[in-house]
Short mmCIF file of C-alpha atoms in Angstrom, two decimals:
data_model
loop_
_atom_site.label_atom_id
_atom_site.label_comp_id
_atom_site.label_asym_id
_atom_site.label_seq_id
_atom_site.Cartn_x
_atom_site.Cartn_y
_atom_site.Cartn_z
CA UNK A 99 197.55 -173.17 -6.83
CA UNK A 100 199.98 -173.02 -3.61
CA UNK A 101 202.19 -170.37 -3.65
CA UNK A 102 205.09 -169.35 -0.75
CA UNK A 103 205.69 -165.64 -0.22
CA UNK A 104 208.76 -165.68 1.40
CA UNK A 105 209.95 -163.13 3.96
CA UNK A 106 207.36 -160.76 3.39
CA UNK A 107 206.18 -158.17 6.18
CA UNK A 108 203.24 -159.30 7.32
CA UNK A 109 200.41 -156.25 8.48
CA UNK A 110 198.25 -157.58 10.52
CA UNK A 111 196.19 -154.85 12.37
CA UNK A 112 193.26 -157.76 13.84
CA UNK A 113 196.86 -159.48 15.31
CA UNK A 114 198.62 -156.52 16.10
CA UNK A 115 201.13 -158.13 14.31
CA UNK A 116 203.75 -156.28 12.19
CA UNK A 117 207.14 -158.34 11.20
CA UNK A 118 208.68 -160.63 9.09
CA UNK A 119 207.18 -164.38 7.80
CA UNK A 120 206.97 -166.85 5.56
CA UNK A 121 202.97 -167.26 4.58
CA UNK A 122 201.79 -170.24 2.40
CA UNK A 123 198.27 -170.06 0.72
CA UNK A 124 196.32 -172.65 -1.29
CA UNK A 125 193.29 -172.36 -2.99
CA UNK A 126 192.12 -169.60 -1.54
CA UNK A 127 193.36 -170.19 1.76
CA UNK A 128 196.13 -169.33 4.50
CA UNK A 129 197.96 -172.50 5.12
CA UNK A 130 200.95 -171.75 7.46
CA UNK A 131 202.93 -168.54 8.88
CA UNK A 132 206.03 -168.75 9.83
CA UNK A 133 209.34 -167.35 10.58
CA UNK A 134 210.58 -169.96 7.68
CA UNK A 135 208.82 -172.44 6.14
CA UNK A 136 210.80 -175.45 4.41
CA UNK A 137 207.88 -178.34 4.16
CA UNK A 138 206.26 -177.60 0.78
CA UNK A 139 205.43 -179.66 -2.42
CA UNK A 140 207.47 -179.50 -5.43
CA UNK A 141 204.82 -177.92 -7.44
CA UNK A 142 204.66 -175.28 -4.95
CA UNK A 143 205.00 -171.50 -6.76
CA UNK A 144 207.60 -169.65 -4.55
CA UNK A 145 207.89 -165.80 -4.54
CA UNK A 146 210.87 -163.80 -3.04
CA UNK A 147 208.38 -161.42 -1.54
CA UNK A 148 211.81 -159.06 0.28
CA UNK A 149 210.61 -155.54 0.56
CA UNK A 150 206.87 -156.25 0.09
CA UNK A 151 204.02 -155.91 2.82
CA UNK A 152 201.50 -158.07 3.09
CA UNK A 153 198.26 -156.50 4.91
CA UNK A 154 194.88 -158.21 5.46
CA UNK A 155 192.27 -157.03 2.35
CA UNK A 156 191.39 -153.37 2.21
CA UNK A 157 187.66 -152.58 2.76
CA UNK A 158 186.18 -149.31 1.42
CA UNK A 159 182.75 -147.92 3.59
CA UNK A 160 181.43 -146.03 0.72
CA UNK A 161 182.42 -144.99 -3.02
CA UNK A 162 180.23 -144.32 -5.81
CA UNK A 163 178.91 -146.09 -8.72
CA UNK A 164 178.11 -145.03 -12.20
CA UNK A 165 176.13 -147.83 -13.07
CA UNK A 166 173.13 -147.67 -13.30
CA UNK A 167 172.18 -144.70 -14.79
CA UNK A 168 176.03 -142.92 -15.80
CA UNK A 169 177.93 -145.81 -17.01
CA UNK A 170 180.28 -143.46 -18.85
CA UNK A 171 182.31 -142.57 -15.28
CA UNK A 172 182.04 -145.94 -14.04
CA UNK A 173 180.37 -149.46 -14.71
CA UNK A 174 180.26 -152.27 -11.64
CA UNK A 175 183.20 -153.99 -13.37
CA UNK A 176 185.38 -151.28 -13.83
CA UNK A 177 184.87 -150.39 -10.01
CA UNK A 178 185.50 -153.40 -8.80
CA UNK A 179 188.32 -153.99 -11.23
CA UNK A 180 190.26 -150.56 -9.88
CA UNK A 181 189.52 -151.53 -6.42
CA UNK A 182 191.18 -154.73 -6.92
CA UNK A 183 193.96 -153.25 -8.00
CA UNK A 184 194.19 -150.53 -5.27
CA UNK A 185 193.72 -153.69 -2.70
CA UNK A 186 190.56 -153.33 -1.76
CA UNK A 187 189.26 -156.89 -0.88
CA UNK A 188 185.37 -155.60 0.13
CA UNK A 189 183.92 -152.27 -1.52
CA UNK A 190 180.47 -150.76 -0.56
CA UNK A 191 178.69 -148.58 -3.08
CA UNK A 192 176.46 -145.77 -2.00
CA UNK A 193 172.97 -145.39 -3.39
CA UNK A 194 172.96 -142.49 -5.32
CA UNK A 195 172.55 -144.07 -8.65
CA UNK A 196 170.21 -143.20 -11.07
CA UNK A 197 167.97 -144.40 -10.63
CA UNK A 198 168.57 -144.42 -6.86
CA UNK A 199 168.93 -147.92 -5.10
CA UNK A 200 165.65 -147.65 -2.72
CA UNK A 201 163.90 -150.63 -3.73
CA UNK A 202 164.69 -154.99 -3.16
CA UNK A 203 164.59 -155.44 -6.40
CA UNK A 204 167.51 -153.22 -7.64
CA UNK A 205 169.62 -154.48 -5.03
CA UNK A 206 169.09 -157.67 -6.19
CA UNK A 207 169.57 -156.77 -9.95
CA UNK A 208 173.11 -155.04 -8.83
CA UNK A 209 174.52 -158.44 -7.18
CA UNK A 210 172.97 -160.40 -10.27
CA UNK A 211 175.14 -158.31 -12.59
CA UNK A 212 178.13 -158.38 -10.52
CA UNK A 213 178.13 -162.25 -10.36
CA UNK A 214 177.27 -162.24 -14.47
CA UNK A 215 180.18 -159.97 -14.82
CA UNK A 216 182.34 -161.76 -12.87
CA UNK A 217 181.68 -164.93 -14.56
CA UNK A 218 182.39 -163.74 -18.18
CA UNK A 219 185.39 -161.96 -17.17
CA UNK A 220 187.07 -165.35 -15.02
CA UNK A 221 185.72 -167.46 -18.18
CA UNK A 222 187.78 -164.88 -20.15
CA UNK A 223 190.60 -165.44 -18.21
CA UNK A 224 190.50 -169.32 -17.84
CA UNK A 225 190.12 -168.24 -14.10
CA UNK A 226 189.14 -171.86 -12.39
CA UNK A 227 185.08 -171.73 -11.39
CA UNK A 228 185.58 -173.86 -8.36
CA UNK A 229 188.30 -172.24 -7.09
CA UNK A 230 187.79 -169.68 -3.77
CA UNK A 231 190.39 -167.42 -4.48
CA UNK A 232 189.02 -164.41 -6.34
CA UNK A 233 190.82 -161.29 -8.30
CA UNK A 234 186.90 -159.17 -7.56
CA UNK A 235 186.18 -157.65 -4.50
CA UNK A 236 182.99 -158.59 -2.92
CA UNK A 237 180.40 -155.68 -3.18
CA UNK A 238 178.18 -154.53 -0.62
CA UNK A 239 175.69 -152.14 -1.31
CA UNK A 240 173.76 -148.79 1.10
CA UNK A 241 170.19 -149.08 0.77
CA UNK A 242 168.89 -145.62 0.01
CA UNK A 243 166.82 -144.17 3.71
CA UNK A 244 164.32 -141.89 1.56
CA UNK A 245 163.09 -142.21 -2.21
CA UNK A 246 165.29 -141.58 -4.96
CA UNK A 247 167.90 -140.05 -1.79
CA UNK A 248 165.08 -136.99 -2.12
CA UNK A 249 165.27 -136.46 1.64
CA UNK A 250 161.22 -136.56 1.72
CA UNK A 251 159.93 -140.28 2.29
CA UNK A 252 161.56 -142.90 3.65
CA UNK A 253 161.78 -146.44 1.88
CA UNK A 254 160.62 -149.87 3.10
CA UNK A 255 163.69 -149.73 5.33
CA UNK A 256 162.55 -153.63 6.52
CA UNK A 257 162.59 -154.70 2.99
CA UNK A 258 165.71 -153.46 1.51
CA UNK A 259 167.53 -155.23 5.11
CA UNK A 260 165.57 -158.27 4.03
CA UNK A 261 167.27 -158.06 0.73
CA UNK A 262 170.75 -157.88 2.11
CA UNK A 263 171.77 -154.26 2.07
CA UNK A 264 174.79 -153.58 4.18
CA UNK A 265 172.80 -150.67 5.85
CA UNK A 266 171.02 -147.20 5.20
CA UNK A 267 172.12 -144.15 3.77
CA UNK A 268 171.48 -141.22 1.46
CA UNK A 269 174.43 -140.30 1.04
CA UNK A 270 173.68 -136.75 1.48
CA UNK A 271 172.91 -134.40 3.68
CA UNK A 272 168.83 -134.64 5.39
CA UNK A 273 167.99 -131.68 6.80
CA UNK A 274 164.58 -132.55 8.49
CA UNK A 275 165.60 -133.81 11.62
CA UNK A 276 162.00 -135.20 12.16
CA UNK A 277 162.60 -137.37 9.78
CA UNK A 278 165.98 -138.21 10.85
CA UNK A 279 164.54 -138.93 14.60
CA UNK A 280 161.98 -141.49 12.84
CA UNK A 281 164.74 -143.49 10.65
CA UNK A 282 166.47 -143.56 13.68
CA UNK A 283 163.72 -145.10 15.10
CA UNK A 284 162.14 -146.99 12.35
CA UNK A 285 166.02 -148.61 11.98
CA UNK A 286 166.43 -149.43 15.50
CA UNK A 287 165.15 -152.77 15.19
CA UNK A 288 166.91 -154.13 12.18
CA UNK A 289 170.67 -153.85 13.74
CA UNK A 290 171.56 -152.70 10.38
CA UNK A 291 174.66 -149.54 10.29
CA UNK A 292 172.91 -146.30 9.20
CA UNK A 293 175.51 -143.54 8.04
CA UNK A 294 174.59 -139.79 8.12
CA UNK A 295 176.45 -136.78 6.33
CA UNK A 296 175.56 -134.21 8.78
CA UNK A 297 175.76 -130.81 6.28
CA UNK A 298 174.00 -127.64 6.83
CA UNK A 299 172.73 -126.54 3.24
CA UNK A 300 171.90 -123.32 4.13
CA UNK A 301 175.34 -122.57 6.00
CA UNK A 302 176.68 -124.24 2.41
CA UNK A 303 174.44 -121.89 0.44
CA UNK A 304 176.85 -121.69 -2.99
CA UNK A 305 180.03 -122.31 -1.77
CA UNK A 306 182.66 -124.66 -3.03
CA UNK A 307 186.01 -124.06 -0.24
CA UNK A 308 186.06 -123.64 3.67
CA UNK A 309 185.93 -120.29 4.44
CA UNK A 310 189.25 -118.62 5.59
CA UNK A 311 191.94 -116.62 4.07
CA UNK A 312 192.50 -118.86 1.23
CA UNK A 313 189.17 -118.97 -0.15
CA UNK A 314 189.59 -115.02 -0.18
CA UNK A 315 192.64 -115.12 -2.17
CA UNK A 316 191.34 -117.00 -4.48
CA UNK A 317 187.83 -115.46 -4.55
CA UNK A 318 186.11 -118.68 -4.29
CA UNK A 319 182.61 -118.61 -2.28
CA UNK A 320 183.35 -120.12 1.13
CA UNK A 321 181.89 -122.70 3.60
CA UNK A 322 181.58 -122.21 6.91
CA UNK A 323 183.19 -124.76 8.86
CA UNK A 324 179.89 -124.93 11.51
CA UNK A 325 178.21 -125.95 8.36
CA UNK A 326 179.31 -129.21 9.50
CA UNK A 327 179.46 -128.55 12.88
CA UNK A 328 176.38 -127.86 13.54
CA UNK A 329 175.00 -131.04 11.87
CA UNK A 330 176.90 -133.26 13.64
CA UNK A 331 176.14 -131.23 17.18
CA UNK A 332 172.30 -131.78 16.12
CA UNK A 333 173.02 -135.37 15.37
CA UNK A 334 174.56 -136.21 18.13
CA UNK A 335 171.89 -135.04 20.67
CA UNK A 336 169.24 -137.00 18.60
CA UNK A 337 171.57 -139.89 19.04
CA UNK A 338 171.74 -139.46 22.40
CA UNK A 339 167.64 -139.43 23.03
CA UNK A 340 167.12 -142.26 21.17
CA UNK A 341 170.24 -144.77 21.25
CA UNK A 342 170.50 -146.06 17.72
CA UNK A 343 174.06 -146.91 16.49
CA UNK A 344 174.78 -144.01 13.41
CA UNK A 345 177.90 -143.73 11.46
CA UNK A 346 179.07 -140.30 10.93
CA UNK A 347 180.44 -139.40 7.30
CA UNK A 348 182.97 -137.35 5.96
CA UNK A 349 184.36 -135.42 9.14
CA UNK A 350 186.72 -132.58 7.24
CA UNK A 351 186.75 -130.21 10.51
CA UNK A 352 188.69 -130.09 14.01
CA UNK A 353 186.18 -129.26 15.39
CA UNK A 354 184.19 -132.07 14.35
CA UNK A 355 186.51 -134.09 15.35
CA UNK A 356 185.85 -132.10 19.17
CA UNK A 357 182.22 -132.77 19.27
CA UNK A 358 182.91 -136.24 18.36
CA UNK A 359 185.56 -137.09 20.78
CA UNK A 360 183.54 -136.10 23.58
CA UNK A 361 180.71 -137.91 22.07
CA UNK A 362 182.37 -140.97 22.56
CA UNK A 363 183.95 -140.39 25.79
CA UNK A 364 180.11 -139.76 27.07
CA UNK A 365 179.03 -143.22 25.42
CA UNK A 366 177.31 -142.31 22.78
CA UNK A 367 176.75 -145.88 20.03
CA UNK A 368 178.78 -143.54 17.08
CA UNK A 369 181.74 -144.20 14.83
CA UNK A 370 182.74 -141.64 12.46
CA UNK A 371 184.90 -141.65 8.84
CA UNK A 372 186.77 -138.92 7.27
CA UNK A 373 188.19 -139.39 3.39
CA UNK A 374 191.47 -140.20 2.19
CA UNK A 375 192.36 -136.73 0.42
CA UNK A 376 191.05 -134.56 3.48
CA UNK A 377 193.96 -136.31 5.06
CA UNK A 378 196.87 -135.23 2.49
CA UNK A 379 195.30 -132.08 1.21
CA UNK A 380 194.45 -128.41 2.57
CA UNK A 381 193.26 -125.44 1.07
CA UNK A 382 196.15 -124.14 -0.23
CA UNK A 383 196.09 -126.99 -2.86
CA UNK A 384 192.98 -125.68 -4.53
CA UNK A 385 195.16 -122.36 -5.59
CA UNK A 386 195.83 -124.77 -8.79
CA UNK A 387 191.62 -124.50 -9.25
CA UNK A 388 192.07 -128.06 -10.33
CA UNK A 389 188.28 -129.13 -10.37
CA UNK A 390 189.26 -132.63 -8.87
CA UNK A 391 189.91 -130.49 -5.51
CA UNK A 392 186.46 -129.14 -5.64
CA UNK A 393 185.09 -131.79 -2.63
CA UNK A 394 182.10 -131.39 -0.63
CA UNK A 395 183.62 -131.39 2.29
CA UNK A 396 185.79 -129.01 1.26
CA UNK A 397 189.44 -129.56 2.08
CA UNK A 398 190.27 -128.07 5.43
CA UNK A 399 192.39 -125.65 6.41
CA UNK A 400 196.34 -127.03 8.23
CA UNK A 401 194.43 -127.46 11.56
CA UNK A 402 191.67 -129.22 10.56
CA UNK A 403 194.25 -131.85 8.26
CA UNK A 404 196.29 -131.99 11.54
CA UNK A 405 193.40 -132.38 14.40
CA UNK A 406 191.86 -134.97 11.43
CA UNK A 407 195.44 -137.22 11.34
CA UNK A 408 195.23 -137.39 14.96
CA UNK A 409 191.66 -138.94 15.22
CA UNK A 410 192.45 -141.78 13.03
CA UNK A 411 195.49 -142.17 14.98
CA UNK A 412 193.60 -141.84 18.63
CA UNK A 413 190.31 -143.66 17.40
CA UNK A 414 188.33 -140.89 17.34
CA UNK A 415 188.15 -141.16 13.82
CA UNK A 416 187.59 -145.06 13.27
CA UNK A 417 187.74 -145.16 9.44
CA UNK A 418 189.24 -143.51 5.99
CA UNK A 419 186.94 -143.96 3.34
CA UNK A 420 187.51 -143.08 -0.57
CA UNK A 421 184.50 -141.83 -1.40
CA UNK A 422 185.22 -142.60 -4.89
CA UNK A 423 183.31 -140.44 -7.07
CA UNK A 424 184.17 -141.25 -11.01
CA UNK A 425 182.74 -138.17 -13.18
CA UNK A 426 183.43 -138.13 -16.97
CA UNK A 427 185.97 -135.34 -18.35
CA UNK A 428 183.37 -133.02 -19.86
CA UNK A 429 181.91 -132.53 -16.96
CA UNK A 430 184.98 -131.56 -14.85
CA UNK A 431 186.06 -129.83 -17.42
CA UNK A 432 184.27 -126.26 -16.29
CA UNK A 433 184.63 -123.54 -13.70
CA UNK A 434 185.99 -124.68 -10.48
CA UNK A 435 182.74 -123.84 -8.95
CA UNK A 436 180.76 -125.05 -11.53
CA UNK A 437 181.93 -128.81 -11.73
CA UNK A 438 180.67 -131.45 -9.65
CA UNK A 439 182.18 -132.66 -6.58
CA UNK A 440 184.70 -135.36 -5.81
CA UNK A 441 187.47 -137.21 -7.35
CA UNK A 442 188.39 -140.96 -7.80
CA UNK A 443 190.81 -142.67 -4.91
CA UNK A 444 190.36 -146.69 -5.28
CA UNK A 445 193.51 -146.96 -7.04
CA UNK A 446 196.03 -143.80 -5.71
CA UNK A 447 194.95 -144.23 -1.96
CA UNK A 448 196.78 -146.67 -0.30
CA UNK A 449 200.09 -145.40 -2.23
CA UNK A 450 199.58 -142.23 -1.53
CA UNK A 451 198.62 -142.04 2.27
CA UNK A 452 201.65 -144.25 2.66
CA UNK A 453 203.88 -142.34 1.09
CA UNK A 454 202.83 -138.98 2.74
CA UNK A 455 201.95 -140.88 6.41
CA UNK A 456 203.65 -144.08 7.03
CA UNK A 457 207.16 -142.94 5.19
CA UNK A 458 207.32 -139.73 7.05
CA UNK A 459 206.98 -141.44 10.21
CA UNK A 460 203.75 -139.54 11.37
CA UNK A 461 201.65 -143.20 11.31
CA UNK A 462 203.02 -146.81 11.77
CA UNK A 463 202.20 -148.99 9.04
CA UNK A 464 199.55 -150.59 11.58
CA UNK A 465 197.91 -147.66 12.27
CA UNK A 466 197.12 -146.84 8.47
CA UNK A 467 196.15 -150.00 7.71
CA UNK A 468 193.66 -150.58 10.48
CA UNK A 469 191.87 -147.42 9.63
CA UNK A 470 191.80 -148.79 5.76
CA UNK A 471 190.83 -152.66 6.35
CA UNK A 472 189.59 -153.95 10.19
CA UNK A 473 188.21 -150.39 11.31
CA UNK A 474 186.01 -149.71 8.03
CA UNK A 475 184.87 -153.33 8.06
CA UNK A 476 183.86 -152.72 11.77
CA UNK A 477 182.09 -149.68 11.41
CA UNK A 478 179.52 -151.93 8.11
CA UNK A 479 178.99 -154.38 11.68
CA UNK A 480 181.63 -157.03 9.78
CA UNK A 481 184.81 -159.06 10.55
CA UNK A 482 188.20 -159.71 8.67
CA UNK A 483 190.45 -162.67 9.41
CA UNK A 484 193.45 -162.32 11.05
CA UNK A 485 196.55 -163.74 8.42
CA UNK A 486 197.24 -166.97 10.11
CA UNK A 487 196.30 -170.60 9.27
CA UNK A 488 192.89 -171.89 7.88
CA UNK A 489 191.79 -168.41 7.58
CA UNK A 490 190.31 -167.15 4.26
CA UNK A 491 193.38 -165.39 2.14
CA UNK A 492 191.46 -161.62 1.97
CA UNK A 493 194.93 -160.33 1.40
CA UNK A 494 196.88 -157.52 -0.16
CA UNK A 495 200.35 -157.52 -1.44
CA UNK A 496 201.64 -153.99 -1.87
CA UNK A 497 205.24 -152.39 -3.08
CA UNK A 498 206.01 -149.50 -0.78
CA UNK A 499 209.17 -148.63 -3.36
CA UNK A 500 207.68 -149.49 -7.01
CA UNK A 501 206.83 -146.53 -8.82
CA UNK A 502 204.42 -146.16 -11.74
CA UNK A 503 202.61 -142.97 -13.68
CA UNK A 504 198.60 -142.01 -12.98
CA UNK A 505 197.63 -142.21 -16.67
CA UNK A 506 194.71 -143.68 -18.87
CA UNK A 507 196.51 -147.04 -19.22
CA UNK A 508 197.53 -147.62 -15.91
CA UNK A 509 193.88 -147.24 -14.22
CA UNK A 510 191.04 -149.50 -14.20
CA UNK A 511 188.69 -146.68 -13.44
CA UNK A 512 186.88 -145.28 -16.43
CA UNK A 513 187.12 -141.91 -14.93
CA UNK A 514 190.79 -139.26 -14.61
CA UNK A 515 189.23 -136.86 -12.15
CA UNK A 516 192.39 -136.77 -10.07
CA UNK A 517 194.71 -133.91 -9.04
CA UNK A 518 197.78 -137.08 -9.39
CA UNK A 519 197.06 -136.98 -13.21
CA UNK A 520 200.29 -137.39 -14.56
CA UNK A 521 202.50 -137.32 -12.16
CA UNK A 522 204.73 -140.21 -10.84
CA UNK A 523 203.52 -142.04 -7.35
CA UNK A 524 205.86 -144.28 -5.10
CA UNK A 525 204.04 -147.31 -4.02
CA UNK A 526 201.75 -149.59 -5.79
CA UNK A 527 199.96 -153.11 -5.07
CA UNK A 528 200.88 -156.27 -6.92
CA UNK A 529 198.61 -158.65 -5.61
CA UNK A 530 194.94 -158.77 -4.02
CA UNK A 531 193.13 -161.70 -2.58
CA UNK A 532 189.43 -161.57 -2.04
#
């Protein structure tokens, strides 16, 4: 198929580019871009595309899977199916599976499902075989750094590269920072990313919000916020001994974001990620005890939100993940502090940070994007095309102004554990290319 979307705003954050064109793709590919484009063949599909942004293919760092182990929350095709359609173009799934994804050979089972999957489902559709265009996201998968993510024994780190992991995490928190020097070691070699959650479990004890003056109102045990701090401040030096590259996940503090600036502007080989919702969200949300605010982070307080929006925008921060976490309703459905952490994002993301950042002026619609698409991708050591000719169409096609209800039937995610559960968003995507 060749298809014209006329005058649509092309995002471009690999370009810098931000402005109005004319973009022709064909089989899978980026033909022209142009101001206006008039050449084209009669059977050419032409969309009036006024309105609509066009931004190079989301790319998630890490979300989590269901399957194998809990396919009730989420299977691979319903993940990569709600990803699609919150334009996500590349998703990475962490590890903590069940069982966990520390051996070659579940790796390779994972990508032999997805492609069996993928196949039924475009046979389904009378989706052409042959053709390189794509409505499923390419998944990349963390290779688990200790056994069943136990935080014990490390895994055959050189196999599970060998077998085309996208790099090395748990997932959670380690706490032996032995072991953390040897990975570091161990992984030096391999030029594969390693990600770390730097958590203090014993600063964490039982709680389930950061510790200030709303926790107290709303008696719920409290976390620290050097819990984190303190992890990432005995990261960092252990980086700085031995030199490996590390990813740091889940920032939530302003302080973290501190100890990581100056991290950087010493020349230390980090990058660091915060999640979408500790952008939009602060403590006083969780006064609804809505269990799909119970995070680990926690949400931060107003100055942690604020010093957090200012990384991404400075660089500080280089990504926003989603950290998609899919649980089933039974099991949210408990005590605040009793239900497990996290809450879905593949699909409510993108509308909702640009609703609450771009619209309100705070971030230009490059800025977002970059920390959602090229930044993420850079930080899992990969590229994205820029959106100009005989580049790959990895693309996403989103409506800033259509509006639609979070509901059962309008989610490809198995799994409702969202605060947005019933309520009517501004923003949603129409296309993705992968």
């Amino acid at each position: 198929m060749t298809e014209l979307l006329q005058q649509v705003r092309v995002i471009d954050p690999v370009s810098e580019i931000d402005g109005l064109f004319d973009v022709l793709i064909a089989d899978g590919y980026i033909q022209a871009v142009a101001s206006r484009i008039c050449d084209i063949s009669s059977d050419t599909k032409i969309r009036d595309c006024q309105g609509l942004v066009l931004g190079i293919g989301l790319v998630d760092l890490y979300s989590h899977s269901g399957e194998p182990g809990f396919e009730e929350r989420e299977t691979l095709l319903s993940l990569l199916q709600a990803a699609a359609a919150g334009g996500f173009s590349r998703v990475s799934i962490l590890p903590d599976t069940s069982p966990a994804i520390d051996n070659p050979a579940l790796v390779a089972q994972l990508q032999q499902k997805r492609r069996g999957q993928i196949r039924e489902m475009r046979e389904k559709e009378k989706i052409n075989l042959a053709s390189p265009a794509s409505p499923f996201p390419l998944l990349h998968i963390w290779g688990a750094i200790t056994l069943d993510v136990a935080g014990k024994q490390m895994t055959e780190l050189a196999d599970l590269a060998s077998a085309g992991v996208v790099g090395f995490t748990d997932g959670k928190p380690l706490e032996n920072l032995a072991l953390v020097r040897r990975v570091l070691e161990y992984l030096q070699p391999l030029g594969k990313p390693v990600a770390f959650w730097p958590s203090d479990r014993q600063l964490t004890a039982n709680g389930v919000m950061r510790e200030g003056s709303d926790a107290l109102r709303f008696g719920l045990p409290p976390i620290p916020a050097s819990a984190e701090t303190t992890a990432i401040a005995a990261m960092l030096e252990l980086v700085a001994t031995i030199g490996t590259p590390v990813h740091i996940m889940r920032v939530s503090t302003s302080r973290s974001v501190e100890l990581i600036a100056s991290a950087k502007a010493a020349g230390l080989p980090i990058t660091a990620s915060t999640t979408w919702m500790h952008l939009l969200l602060d403590t006083k949300a969780v006064k609804s005890y809505n269990t799909s605010l119970h995070l680990d982070p926690p949400l931060g307080n107003l100055r942690d939100v604020a010093a957090l929006r200012a990384g991404v925008r400075a660089g500080v921060i280089d990504a926003i993940a989603i950290d998609h976490a899919p649980y089933s309703y039974e099991e949210k459905v408990q005590a605040f502090a009793e239900a497990p952490a996290g809450a879905i994002g593949l699909e409510l993301a993108l509308p909702l940070l640009w609703q609450y950042l771009v619209e309100t002026g705070e971030f230009t619609a490059l800025e977002l994007w970059r920390a959602l698409s090229s930044s993420p991708a850079e930080c899992l050591g990969q590229k994205v095309s820029a959106i100009a000719p005989d580049q790959p169409a990895e693309l996403t096609l989103f409506d800033p102004q259509q509006t639609w209800k979070v509901e059962r039937k309008s989610l490809y995610t198995l799994s409702q554990n969202t605060p947005w559960l019933g309520q009517q968003l501004k923003g949603h995507v129409v296309q993705t290319w992968c």
